[in-house]
Tab-separated table of C-alpha atoms in Angstrom:
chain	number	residue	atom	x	y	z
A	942	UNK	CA	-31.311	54.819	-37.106
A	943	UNK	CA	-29.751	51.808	-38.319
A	944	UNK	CA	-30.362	50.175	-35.203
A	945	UNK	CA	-34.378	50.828	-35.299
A	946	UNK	CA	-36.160	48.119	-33.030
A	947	UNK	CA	-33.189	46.386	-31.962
A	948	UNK	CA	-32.681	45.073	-28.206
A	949	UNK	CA	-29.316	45.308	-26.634
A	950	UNK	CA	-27.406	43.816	-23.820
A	951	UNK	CA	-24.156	45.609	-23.372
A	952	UNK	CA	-21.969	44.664	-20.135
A	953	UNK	CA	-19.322	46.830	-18.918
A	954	UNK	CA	-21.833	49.533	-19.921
A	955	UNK	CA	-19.801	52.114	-17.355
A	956	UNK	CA	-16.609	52.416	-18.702
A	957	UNK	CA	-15.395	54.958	-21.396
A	958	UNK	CA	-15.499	51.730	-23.966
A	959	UNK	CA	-18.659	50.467	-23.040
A	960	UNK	CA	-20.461	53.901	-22.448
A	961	UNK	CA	-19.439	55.066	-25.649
A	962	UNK	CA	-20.997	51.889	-27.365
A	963	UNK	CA	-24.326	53.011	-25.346
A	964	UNK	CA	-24.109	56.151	-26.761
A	965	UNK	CA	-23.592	55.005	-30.160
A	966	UNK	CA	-26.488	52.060	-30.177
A	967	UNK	CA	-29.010	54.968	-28.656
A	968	UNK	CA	-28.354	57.193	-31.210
A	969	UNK	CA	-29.509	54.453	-33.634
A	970	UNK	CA	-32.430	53.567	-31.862
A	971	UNK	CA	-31.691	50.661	-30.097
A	972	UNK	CA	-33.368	49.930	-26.728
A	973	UNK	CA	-30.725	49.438	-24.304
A	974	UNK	CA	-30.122	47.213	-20.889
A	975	UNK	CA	-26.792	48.070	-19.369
A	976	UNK	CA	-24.843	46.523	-16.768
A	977	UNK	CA	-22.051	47.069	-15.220
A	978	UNK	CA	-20.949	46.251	-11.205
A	979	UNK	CA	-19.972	50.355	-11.310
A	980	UNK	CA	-23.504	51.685	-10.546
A	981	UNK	CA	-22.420	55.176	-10.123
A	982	UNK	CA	-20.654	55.118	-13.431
A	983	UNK	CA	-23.843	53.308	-15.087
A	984	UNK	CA	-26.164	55.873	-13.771
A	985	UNK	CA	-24.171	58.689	-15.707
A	986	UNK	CA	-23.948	56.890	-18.906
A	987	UNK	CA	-28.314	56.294	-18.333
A	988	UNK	CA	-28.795	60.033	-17.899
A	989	UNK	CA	-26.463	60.914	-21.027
A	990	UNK	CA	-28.208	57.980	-23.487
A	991	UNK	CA	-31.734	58.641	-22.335
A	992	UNK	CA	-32.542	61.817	-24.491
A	993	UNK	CA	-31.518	59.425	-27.231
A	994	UNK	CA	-32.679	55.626	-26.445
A	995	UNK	CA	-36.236	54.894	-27.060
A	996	UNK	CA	-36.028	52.689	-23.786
A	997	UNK	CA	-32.977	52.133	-21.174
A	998	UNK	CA	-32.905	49.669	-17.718
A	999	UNK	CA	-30.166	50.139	-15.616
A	1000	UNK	CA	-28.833	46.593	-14.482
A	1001	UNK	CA	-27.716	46.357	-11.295
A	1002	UNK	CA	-24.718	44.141	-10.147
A	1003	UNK	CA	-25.525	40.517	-8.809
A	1004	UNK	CA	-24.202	37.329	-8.370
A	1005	UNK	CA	-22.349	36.317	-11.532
A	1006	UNK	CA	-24.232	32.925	-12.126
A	1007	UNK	CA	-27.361	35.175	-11.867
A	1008	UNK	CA	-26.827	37.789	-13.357
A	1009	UNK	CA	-26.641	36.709	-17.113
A	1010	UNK	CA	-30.328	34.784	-17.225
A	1011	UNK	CA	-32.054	37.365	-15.356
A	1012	UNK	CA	-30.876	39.985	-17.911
A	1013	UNK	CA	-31.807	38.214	-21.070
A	1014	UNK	CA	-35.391	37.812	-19.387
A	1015	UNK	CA	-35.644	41.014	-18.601
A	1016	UNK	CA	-35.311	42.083	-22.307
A	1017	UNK	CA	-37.723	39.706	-23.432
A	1018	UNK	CA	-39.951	40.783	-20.673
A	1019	UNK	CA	-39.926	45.077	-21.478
A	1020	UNK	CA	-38.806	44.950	-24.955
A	1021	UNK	CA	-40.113	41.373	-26.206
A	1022	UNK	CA	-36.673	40.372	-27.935
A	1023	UNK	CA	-32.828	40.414	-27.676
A	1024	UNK	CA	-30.968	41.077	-30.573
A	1025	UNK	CA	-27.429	42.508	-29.538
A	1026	UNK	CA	-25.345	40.992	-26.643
A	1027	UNK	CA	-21.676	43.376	-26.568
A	1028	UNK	CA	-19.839	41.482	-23.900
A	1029	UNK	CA	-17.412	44.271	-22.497
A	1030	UNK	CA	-17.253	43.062	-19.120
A	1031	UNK	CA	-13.255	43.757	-17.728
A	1032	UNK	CA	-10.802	42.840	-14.919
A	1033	UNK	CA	-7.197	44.172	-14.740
A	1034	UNK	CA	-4.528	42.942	-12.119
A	1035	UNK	CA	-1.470	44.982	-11.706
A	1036	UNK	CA	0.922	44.110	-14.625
A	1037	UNK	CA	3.054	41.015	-13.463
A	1038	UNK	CA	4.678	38.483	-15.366
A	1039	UNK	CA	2.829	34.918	-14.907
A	1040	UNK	CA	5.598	33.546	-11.887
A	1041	UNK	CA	3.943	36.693	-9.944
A	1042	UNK	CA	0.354	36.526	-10.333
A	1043	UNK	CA	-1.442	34.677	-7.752
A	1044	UNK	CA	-3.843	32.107	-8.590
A	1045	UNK	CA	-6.700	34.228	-6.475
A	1046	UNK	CA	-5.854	36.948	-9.225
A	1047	UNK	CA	-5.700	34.654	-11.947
A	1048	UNK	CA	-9.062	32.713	-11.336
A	1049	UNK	CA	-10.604	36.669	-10.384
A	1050	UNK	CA	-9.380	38.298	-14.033
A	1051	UNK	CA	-10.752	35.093	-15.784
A	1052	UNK	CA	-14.232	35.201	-13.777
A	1053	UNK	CA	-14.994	38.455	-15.401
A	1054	UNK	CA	-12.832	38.726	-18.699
A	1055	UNK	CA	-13.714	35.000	-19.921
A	1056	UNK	CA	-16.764	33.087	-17.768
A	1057	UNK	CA	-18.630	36.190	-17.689
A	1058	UNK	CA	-18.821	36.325	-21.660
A	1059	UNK	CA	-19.237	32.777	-21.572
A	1060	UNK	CA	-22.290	33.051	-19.030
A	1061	UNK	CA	-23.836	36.122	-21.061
A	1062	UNK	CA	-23.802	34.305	-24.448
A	1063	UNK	CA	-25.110	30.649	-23.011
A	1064	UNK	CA	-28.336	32.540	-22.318
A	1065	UNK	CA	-27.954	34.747	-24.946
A	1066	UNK	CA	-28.737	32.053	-27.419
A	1067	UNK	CA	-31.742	30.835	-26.528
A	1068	UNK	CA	-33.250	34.178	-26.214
A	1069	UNK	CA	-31.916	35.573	-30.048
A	1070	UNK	CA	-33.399	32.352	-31.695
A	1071	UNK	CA	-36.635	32.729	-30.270
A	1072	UNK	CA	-36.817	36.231	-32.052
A	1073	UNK	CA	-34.794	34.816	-35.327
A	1074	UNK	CA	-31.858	35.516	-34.511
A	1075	UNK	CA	-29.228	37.922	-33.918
A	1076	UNK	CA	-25.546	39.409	-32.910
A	1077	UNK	CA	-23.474	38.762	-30.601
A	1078	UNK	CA	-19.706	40.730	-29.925
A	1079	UNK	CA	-17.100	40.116	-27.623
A	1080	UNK	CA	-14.720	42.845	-27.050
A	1081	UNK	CA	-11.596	41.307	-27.142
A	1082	UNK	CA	-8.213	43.292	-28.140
A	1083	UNK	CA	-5.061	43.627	-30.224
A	1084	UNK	CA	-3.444	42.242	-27.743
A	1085	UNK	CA	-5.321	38.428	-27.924
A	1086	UNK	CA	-3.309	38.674	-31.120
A	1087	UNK	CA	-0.055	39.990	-29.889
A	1088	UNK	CA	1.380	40.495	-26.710
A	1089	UNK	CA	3.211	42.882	-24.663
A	1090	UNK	CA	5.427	42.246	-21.616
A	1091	UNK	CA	3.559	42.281	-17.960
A	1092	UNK	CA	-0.127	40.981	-19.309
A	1093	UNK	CA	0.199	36.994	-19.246
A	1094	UNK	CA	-3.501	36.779	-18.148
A	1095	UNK	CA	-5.185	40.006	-20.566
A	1096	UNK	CA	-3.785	38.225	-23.514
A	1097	UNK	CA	-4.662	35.036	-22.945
A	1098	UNK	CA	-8.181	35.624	-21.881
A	1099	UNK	CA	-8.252	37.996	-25.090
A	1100	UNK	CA	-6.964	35.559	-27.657
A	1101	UNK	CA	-9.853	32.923	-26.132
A	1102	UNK	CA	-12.879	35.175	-26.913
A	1103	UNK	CA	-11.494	35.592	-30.100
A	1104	UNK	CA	-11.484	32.057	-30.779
A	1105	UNK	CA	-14.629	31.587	-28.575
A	1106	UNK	CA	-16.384	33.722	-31.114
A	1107	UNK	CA	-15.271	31.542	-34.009
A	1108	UNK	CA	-16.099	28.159	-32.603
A	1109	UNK	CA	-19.695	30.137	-31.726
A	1110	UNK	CA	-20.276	31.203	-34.917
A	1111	UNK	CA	-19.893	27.956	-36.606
A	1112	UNK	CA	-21.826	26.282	-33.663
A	1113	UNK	CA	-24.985	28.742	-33.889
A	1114	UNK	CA	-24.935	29.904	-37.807
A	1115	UNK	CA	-27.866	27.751	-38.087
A	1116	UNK	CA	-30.017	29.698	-35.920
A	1117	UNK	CA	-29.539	33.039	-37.417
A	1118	UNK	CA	-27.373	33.902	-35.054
A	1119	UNK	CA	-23.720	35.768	-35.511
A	1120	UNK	CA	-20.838	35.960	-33.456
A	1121	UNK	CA	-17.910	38.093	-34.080
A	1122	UNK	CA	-14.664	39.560	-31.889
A	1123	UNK	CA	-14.009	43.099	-31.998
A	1124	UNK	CA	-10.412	43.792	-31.032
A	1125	UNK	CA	-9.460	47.711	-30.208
A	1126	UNK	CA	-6.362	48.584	-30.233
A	1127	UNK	CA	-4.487	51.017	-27.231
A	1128	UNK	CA	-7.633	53.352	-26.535
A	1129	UNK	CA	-7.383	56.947	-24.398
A	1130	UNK	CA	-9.693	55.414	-21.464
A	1131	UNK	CA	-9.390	56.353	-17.987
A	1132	UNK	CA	-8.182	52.868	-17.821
A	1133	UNK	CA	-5.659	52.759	-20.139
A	1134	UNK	CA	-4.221	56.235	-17.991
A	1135	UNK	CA	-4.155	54.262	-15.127
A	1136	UNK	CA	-0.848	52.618	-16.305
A	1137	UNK	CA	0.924	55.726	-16.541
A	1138	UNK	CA	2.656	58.587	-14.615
A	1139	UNK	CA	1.033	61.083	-16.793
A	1140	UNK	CA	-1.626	61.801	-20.165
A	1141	UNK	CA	1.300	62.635	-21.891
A	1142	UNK	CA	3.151	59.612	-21.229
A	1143	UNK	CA	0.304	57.390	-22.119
A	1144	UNK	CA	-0.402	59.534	-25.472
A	1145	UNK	CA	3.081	58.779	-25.865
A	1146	UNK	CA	3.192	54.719	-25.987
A	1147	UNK	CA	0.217	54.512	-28.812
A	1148	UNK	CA	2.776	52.128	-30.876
A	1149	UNK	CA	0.147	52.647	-33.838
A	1150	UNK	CA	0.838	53.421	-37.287
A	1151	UNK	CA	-1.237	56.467	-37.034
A	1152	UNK	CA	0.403	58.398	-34.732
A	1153	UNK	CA	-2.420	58.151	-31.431
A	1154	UNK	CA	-4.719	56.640	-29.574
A	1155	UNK	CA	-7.709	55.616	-30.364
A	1156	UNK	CA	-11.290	57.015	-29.039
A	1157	UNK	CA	-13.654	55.216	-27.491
A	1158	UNK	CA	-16.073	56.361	-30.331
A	1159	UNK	CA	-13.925	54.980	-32.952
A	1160	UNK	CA	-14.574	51.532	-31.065
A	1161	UNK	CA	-18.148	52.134	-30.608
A	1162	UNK	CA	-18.610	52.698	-34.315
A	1163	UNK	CA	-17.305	49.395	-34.900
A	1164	UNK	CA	-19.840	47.472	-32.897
A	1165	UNK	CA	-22.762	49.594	-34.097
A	1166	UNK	CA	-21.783	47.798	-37.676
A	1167	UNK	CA	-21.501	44.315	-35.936
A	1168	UNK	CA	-24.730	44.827	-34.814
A	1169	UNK	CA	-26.371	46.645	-37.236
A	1170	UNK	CA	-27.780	45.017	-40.791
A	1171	UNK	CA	-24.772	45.876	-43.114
A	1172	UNK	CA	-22.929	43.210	-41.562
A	1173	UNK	CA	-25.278	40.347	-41.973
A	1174	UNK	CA	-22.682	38.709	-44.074
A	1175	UNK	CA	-20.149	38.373	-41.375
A	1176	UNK	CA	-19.564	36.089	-38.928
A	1177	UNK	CA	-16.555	34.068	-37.289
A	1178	UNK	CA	-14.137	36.881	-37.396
A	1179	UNK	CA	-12.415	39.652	-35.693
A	1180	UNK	CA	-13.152	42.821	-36.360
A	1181	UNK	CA	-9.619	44.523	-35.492
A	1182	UNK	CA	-9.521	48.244	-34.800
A	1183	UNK	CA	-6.044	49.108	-33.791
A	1184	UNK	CA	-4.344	52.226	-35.577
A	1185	UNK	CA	-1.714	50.015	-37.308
A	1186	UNK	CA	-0.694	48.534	-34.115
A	1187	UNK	CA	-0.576	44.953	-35.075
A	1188	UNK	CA	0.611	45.572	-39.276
A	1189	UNK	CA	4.576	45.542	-37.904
């Protein structure tokens, strides 16, 4: 129970990533507000956490502006605190060099990969320092440190909340309050499959050191210790889980 009386805020809470982070912060004893704009999805992860959570709200989709205050007051509101944000939240556009993205694409993938982490941890803030502090994680990715051919707009909205969470961190250490990046690397999600012809062609283009893919539970793991109180001494980094991806 290492995460006993904690609040979280976890966005993209319906995909494989984010559910499996649920999954993992419930088991710890974290009470839990999820959103995602997937409802279906979110409702499935709710009815798999609750026999674990001590408390869950399903966050339904609204305007983006919106959306981020009205979620940190509902924490405060049914649980009193926040102490976790995990911003998760993702976009993909069909893989295009830059010349054939559109800006329409462009401006939609940033909306949701970079303001919406940007709009979650503005009123994050204000909310963890009134309770002493707290945690927040962006789920960035190897590839905001390196890049592959075809994602122009991933990595570069990647490598920004990795250096969003640095210039945080320094910003808001005075409050109590840490901020760190946690970077998977290539990760067996339905939406990692989506790129390929076939499971075994995706299992195929790991490019890791170890051979595979990565879970979604090795990722969740990772952001239970960001959040959790045996990492209290870190802060301004990047907590890189990638198989080897990024050591050649």
């Amino acid at each position: 129970m290492r995460l006993q009386g904690k609040v979280a805020i976890v966005t993209g809470a319906g995909g494989d990533i984010g559910a499996a982070i649920c999954r993992r912060f419930a088991a710890e004893g974290a009470a839990l507000i999820g959103v995602d704009v997937a409802a279906a999805a979110l409702d499935r992860w709710r009815r798999r956490c609750a026999q674990a959570a001590p408390a869950w709200r399903r966050s339904s989709p609204t305007s983006p502006k919106r959306r981020p205050p009205r979620r940190q007051s509902r924490a405060r509101r049914e649980f009193g605190r926040l102490d976790v944000l995990v911003s998760n939240a993702v976009c993909d556009v069909p893989l295009a060099p830059l010349t054939r993205l559109t800006l329409a694409d462009w401006r939609h993938t940033m909306a949701v990969n970079l303001d919406a982490a940007f709009l979650f941890c503005k009123h994050a803030i204000p909310a963890m320092e009134a309770g002493g502090g707290g945690s927040i994680i962006l789920i960035a990715s190897q590839l905001g440190r390196v890049a592959r051919s075809g994602r122009p707009w991933y990595c570069a909205a990647k490598g920004a909340l990795i250096q969003l969470a640095k210039a945080m961190a320094l910003d808001h250490a005075g409050q109590n309050i840490r901020v760190n990046s946690l970077s998977p690397g290539p990760v067996e999600t339905a939406r990692y499959l989506r790129n390929f012809d076939t499971v075994e062609a995706a299992r195929a283009s790991h490019h890791t050191l170890v051979g595979r893919l990565g879970t979604p539970d090795e990722i969740a793991a990772g952001a239970v210790y960001l959040a959790g109180e045996e990492s209290t001494f870190m802060t301004g980094t990047d907590l890189l889980i990638d198989g080897g991806y990024t050591a050649v």
